[in-house]
Structure formats: C-alpha cells, structure tokens
Tab-separated table of C-alpha atoms and ligand atoms in Angstrom:
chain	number	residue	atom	x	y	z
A	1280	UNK	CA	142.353	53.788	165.819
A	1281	UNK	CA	139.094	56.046	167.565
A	1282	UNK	CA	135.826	55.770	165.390
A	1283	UNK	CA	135.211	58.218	163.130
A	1284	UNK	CA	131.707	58.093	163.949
A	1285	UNK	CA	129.655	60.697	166.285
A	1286	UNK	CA	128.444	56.992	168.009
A	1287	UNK	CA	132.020	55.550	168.215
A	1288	UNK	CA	130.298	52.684	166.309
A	1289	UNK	CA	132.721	50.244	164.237
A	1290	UNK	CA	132.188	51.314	160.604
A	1291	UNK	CA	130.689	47.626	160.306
A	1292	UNK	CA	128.602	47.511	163.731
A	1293	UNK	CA	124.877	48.355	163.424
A	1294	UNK	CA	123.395	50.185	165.687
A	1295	UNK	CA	121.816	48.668	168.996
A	1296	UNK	CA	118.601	46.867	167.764
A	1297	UNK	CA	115.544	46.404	170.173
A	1298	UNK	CA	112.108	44.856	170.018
A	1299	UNK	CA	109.498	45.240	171.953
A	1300	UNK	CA	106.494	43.226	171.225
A	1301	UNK	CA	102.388	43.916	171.159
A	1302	UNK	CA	102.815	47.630	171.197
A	1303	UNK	CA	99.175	47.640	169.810
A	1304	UNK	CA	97.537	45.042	171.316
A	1305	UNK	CA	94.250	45.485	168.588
A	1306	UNK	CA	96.676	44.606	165.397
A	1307	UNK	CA	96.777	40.928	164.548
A	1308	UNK	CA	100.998	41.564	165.532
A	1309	UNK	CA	102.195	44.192	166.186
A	1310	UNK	CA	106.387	45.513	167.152
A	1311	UNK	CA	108.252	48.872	168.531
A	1312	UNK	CA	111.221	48.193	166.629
A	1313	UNK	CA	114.394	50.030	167.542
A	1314	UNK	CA	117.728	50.674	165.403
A	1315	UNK	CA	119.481	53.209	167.630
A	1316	UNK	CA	117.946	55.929	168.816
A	1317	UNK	CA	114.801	55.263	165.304
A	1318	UNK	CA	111.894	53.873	166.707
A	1319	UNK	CA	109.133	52.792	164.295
A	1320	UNK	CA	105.479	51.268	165.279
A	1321	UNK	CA	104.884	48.394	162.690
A	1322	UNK	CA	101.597	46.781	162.692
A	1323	UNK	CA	99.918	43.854	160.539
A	1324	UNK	CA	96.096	43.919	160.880
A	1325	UNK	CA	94.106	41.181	158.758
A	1326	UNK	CA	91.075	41.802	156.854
A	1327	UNK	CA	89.157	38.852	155.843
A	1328	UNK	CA	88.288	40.384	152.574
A	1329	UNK	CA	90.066	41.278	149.667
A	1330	UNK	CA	90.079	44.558	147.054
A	1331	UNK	CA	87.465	44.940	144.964
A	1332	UNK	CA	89.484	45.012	141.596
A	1333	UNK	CA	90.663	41.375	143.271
A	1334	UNK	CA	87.361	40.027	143.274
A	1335	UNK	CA	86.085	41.803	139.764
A	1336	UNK	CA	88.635	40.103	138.245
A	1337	UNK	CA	88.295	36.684	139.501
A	1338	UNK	CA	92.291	37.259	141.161
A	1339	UNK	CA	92.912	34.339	143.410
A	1340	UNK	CA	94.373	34.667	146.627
A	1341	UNK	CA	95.043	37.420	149.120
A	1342	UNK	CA	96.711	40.877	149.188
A	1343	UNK	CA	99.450	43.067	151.339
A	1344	UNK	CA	99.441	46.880	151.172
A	1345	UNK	CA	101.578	48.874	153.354
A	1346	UNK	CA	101.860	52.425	154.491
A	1347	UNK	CA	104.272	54.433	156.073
A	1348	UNK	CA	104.237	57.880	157.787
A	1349	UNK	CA	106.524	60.143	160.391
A	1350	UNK	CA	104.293	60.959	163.544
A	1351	UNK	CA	104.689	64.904	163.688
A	1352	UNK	CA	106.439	64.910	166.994
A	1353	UNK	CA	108.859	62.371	165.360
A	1354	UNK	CA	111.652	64.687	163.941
A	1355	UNK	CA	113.245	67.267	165.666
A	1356	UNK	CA	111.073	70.071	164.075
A	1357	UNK	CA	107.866	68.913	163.866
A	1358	UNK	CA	106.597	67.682	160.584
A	1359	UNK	CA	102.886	68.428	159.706
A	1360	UNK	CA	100.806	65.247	158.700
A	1361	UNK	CA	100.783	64.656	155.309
A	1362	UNK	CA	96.454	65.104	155.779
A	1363	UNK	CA	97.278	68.389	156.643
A	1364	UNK	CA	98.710	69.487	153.979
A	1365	UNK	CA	96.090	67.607	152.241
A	1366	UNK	CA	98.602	64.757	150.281
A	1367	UNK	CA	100.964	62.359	150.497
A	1368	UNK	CA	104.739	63.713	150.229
A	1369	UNK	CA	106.852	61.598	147.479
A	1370	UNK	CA	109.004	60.657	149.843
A	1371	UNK	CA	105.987	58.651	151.928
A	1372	UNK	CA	104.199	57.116	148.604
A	1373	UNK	CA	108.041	55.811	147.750
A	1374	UNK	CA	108.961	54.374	151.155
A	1375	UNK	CA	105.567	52.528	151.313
A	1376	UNK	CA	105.874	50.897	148.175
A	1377	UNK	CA	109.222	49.966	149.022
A	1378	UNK	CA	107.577	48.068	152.134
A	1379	UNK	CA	105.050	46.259	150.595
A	1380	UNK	CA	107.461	45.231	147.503
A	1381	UNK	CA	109.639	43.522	150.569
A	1382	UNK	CA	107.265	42.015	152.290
A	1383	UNK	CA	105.439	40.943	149.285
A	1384	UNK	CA	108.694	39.041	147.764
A	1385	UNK	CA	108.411	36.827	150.936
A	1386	UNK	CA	104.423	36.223	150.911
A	1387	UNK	CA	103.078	33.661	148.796
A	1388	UNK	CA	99.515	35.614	148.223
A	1389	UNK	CA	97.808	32.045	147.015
A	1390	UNK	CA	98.148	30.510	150.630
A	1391	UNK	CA	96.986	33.814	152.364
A	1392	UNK	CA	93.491	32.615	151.804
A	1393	UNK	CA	90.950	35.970	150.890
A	1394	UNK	CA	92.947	38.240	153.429
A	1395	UNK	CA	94.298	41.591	153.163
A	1396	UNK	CA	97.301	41.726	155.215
A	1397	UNK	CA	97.399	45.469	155.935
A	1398	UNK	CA	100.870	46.740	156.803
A	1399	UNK	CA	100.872	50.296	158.962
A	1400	UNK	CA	104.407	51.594	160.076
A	1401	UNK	CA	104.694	54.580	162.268
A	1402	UNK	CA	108.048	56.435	163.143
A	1403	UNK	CA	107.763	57.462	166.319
A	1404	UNK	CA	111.452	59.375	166.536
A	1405	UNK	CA	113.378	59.477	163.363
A	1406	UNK	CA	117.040	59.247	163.691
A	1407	UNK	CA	117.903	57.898	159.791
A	1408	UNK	CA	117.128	54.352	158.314
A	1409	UNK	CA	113.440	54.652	159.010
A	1410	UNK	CA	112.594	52.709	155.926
A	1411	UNK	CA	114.925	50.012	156.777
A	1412	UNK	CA	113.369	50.101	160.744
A	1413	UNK	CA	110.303	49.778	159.037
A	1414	UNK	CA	110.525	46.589	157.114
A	1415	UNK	CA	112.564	44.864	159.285
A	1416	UNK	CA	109.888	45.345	162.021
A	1417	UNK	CA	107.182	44.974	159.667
A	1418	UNK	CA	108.075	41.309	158.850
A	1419	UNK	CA	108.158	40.623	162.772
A	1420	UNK	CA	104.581	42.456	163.096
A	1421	UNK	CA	103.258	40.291	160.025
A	1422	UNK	CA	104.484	37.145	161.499
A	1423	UNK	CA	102.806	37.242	164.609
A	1424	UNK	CA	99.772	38.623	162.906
A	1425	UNK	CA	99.716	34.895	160.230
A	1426	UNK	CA	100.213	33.058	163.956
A	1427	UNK	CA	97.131	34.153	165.031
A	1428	UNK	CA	95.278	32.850	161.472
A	1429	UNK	CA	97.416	29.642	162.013
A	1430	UNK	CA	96.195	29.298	165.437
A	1431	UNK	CA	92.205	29.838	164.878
A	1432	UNK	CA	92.744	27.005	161.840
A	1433	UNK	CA	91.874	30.062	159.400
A	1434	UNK	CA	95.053	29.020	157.546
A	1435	UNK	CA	96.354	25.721	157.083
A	1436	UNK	CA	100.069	26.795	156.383
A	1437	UNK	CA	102.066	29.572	156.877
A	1438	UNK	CA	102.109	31.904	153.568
A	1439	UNK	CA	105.527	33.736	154.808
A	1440	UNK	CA	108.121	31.613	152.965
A	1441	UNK	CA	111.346	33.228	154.320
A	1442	UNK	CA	112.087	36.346	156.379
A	1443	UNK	CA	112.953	39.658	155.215
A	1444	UNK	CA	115.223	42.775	156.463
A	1445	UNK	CA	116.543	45.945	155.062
A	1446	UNK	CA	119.874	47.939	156.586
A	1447	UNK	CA	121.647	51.021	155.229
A	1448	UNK	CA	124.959	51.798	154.229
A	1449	UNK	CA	126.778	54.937	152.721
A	1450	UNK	CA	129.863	56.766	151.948
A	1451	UNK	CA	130.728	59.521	154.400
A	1452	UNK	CA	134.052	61.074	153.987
A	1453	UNK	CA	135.307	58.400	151.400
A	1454	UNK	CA	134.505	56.136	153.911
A	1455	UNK	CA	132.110	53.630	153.872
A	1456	UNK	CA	129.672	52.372	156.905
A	1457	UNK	CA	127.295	50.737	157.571
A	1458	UNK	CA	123.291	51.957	159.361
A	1459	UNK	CA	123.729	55.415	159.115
A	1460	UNK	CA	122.228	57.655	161.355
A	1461	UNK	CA	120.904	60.812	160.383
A	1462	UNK	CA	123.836	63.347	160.941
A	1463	UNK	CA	125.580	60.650	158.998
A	1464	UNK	CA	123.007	60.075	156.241
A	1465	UNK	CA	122.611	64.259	155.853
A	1466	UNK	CA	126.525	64.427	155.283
A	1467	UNK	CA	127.018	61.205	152.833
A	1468	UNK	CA	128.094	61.214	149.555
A	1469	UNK	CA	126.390	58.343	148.642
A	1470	UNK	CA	123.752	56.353	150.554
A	1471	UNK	CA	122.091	52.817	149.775
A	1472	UNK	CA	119.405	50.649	151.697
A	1473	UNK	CA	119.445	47.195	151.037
A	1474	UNK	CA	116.605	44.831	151.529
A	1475	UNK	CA	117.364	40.875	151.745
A	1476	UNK	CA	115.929	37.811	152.342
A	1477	UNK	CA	117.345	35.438	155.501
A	1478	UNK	CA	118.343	33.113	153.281
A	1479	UNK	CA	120.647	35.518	151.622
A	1480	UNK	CA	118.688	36.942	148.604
A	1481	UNK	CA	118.336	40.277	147.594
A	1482	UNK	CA	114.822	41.734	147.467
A	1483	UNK	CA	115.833	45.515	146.333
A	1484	UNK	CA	119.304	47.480	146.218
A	1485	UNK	CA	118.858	51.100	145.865
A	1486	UNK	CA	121.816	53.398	145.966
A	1487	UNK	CA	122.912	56.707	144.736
A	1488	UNK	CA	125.381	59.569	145.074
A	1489	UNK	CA	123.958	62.847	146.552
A	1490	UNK	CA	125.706	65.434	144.465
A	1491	UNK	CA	128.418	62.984	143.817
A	1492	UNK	CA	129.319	59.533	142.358
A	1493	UNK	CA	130.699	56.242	143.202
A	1494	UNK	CA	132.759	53.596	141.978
A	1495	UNK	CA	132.381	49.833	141.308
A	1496	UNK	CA	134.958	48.953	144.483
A	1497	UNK	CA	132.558	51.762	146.371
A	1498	UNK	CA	129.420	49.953	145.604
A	1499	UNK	CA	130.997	46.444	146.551
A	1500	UNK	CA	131.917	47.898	149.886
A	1501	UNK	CA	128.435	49.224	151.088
A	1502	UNK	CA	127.090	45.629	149.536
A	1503	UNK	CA	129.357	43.748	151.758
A	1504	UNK	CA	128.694	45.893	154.807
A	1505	UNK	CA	124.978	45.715	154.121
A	1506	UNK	CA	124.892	41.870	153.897
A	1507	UNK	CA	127.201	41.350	157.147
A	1508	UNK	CA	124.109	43.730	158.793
A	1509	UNK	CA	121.808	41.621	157.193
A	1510	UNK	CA	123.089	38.585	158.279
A	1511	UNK	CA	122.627	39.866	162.015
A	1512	UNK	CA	119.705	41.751	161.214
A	1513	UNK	CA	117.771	37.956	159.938
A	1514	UNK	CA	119.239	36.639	163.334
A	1515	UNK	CA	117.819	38.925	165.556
A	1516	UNK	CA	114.488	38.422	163.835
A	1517	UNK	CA	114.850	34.509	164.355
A	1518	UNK	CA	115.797	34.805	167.960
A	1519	UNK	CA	112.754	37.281	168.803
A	1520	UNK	CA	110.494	35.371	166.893
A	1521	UNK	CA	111.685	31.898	168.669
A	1522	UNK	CA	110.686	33.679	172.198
A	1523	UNK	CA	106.976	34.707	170.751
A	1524	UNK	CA	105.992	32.372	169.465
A	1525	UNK	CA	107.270	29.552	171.922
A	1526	UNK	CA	105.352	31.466	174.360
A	1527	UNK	CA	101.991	31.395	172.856
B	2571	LIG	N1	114.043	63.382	158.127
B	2571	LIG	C1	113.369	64.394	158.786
B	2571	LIG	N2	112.252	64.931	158.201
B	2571	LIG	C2	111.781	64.497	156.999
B	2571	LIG	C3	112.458	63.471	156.330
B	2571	LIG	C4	113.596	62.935	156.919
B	2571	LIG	O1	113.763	64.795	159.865
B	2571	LIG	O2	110.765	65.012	156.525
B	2571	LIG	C5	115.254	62.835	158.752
B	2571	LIG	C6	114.905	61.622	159.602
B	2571	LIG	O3	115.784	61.538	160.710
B	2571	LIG	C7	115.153	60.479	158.654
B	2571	LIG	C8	116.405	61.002	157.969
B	2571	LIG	O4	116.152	62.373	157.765
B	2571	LIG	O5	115.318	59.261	159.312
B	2571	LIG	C9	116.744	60.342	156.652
B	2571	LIG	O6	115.667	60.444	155.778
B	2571	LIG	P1	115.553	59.570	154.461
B	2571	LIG	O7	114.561	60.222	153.558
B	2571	LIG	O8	116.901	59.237	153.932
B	2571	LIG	O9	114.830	58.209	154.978
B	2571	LIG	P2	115.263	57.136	156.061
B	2571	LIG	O10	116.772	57.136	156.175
B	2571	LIG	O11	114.600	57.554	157.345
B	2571	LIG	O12	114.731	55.837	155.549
C-alpha cells in the first residue's frame, strides 16, 4: 500500500538524519544537525566559572543552561527575533527548558568540575521537530565540547553518563507516525515528543491532543514508534561520535 505521507516515508521511518560536525569552530563542540529538511545549529561552549547563586550558596559542582531560538529567515515567513519584540515567546522559554532538563538527566554536575556548560541551539530552517533536532544535536555538540576538557587534563572523567535523544510522533488522520514534519505536525490530532536515554530510559514524554483526545492503545502506539526512532536515533549518535572522536 502507497504512504500516506507527503514524504512517502514508512509511518515508522524517521526522516533522513545528517551531521555535520564543527559548524562553529569557536564552541568547545559544536553540530549542524539535520532531521529532514530541519536543520538546527547546536553548540556547547564551556565557561570555567559557575553562577553566582552557585557560589553564594556554597553549591558544589558545575552547571548546564540551554537556549533555543528560530533564526528569522528560518520559517517560511520570517519570524522577528524574540529581542525585537523585546521578550522571549512561551514557546522559546518552554523548548529551552526542555533542553537543558535532557541534557541535564545525563550530566552528573559533581564531575563537571566549576564549569558552566552553556548549551545554544539555533534553527536554521524549521520544518517540525525542532525541539527534538535540538537535543539530539545538542548532546553530540556537548560531547565533543567535555573531549576537549578531557583532553587538556581539565577533567579527569567524563561527566556525560549516557547519551540522550528526543523524536516525535503524532496522530494524523487516526493514524499514527512517527517524526512529523510540519505539514504533518499542523494537521495532527495529537502530537508527542519523546526524549530518552541510549540505554532505553525515558527522560520526558509530553503529549497532547490539539482540539481532540486520545486513547490508551493511541498513546502506546506513538510510545512504541518513538522508542523504535529512538533506538536509531542513540545509534546514529554512537556511530558519529565513534568517527570524532577516533579522529582526534
Ligand atoms: N513554526 C513556525 N513558526 C513558529 C513556530 C513554529 O513556522 O513561530 C513551524 C516550524 O516549522 C516548527 C513547526 O511549526 O518546526 C512545529 O512547531 P512546534 O511548536 O510544534 O515545535 P517543533 O515541532 O519545531 O519542536
């Protein structure tokens, strides 16, 4: 039977995943992470300091913060920077918190030493899933950033204690699949992004109906189709980050 999707995708296939590494060659590591046609810039820069409220009181270890934003040439009508309009949307204060929660679940802060791993991701075309793009590349940009501490002895072990992903899934039609794109995700009737661990744990599950609801059997379906992306998702990530880092 033909796809039902605009892609001809499987309703299980993701979409084609790249990674190109170093885009910005002044972050400690840095990514151009690709699922389909959404590209997202994800940096991790490290500050050997940590915040203040940290150091008042007496907090030991280091510190992640992460923030996300759409580059105004990103979406087919342009989007004005959020300093234009002189704040942050909802929308960009919730998908940045979701970032740093996911990378944060994977980072033990104690053995980051006094560093501020600073996460910056940057959608440079938005096609849906840009908060999934995001994290999954962020991890990749916040590994090779801890390689460089681990290589100037400024760590003695690697704080990262498993990898982490996100992929979406929704209902369109009564149908479930799995990484929507965006004429997908603007016609679902329900829509869920999943973030997981590589060794298979869930770090966040957020799903609702838009203007509808979903069943128990429904929700099982997107989970299942979520993990079997995940699954690929973590093994992409272990296969790019092989090739880097052998090559250092
Ligand atoms: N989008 C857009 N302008 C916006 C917000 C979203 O064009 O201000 C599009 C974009 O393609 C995005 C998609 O809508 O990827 C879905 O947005 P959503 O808020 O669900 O987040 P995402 O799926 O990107 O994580």
């Amino acid at each position: 039977m033909p796809s039902p999707r605009a892609d001809r995708r499987l309703a299980d296939q993701l979409r084609p995943i790249t990674i190109e590494p170093n885009i910005a060659p002044y972050a400690s590591g840095s990514v151009l992470i690709g699922f389909g046609l959404t590209r997202v810039i994800c940096a991790a820069t490290i500050e050997p300091k940590v915040p203040t409220w940290m150091r008042q009181q007496g907090v030991k270890g280091g510190w992640l913060t992460a923030e996300y934003s759409m580059l105004p040439y990103s979406t087919l009508d342009r989007k004005p920077r959020d300093i234009a309009k002189g704040k942050l949307d909802g929308r960009t204060v919730e998908i940045q918190r979701l970032i740093g929660r996911a990378l944060r679940a994977v980072l033990d802060l104690d053995k980051l030493g006094t560093n501020t791993l600073w996460i910056d991701c940057d959608v440079l075309q938005a096609d849906g899933g840009t908060r999934t793009a995001a994290i999954t590349g962020a991890y990749l940009a916040a590994r090779l950033a801890i390689q460089k501490l681990l290589d100037a002895k400024a760590l003695a072990e690697n704080p990262l204690t498993d990898s982490v992903a996100a992929v979406s899934a929704g209902i369109c039609g009564g149908e479930a699949f799995l990484d929507l794109a965006y004429t997908e995700d603007r016609d679902a009737e329900v829509d869920a992004n999943v973030v997981m661990t590589g060794r298979g744990h869930f770090v966040e599950v957020q799903s609702s109906g838009e203007e509808s609801t979903f069943t128990h059997d429904q929700l099982q379906s997107l989970l299942g189709l979520a993990q079997k992306g995940l699954k690929e998702l973590a093994a992409v990530q272990t296969a790019f980050l092989t090739k880097q880092l052998l090559k250092a």
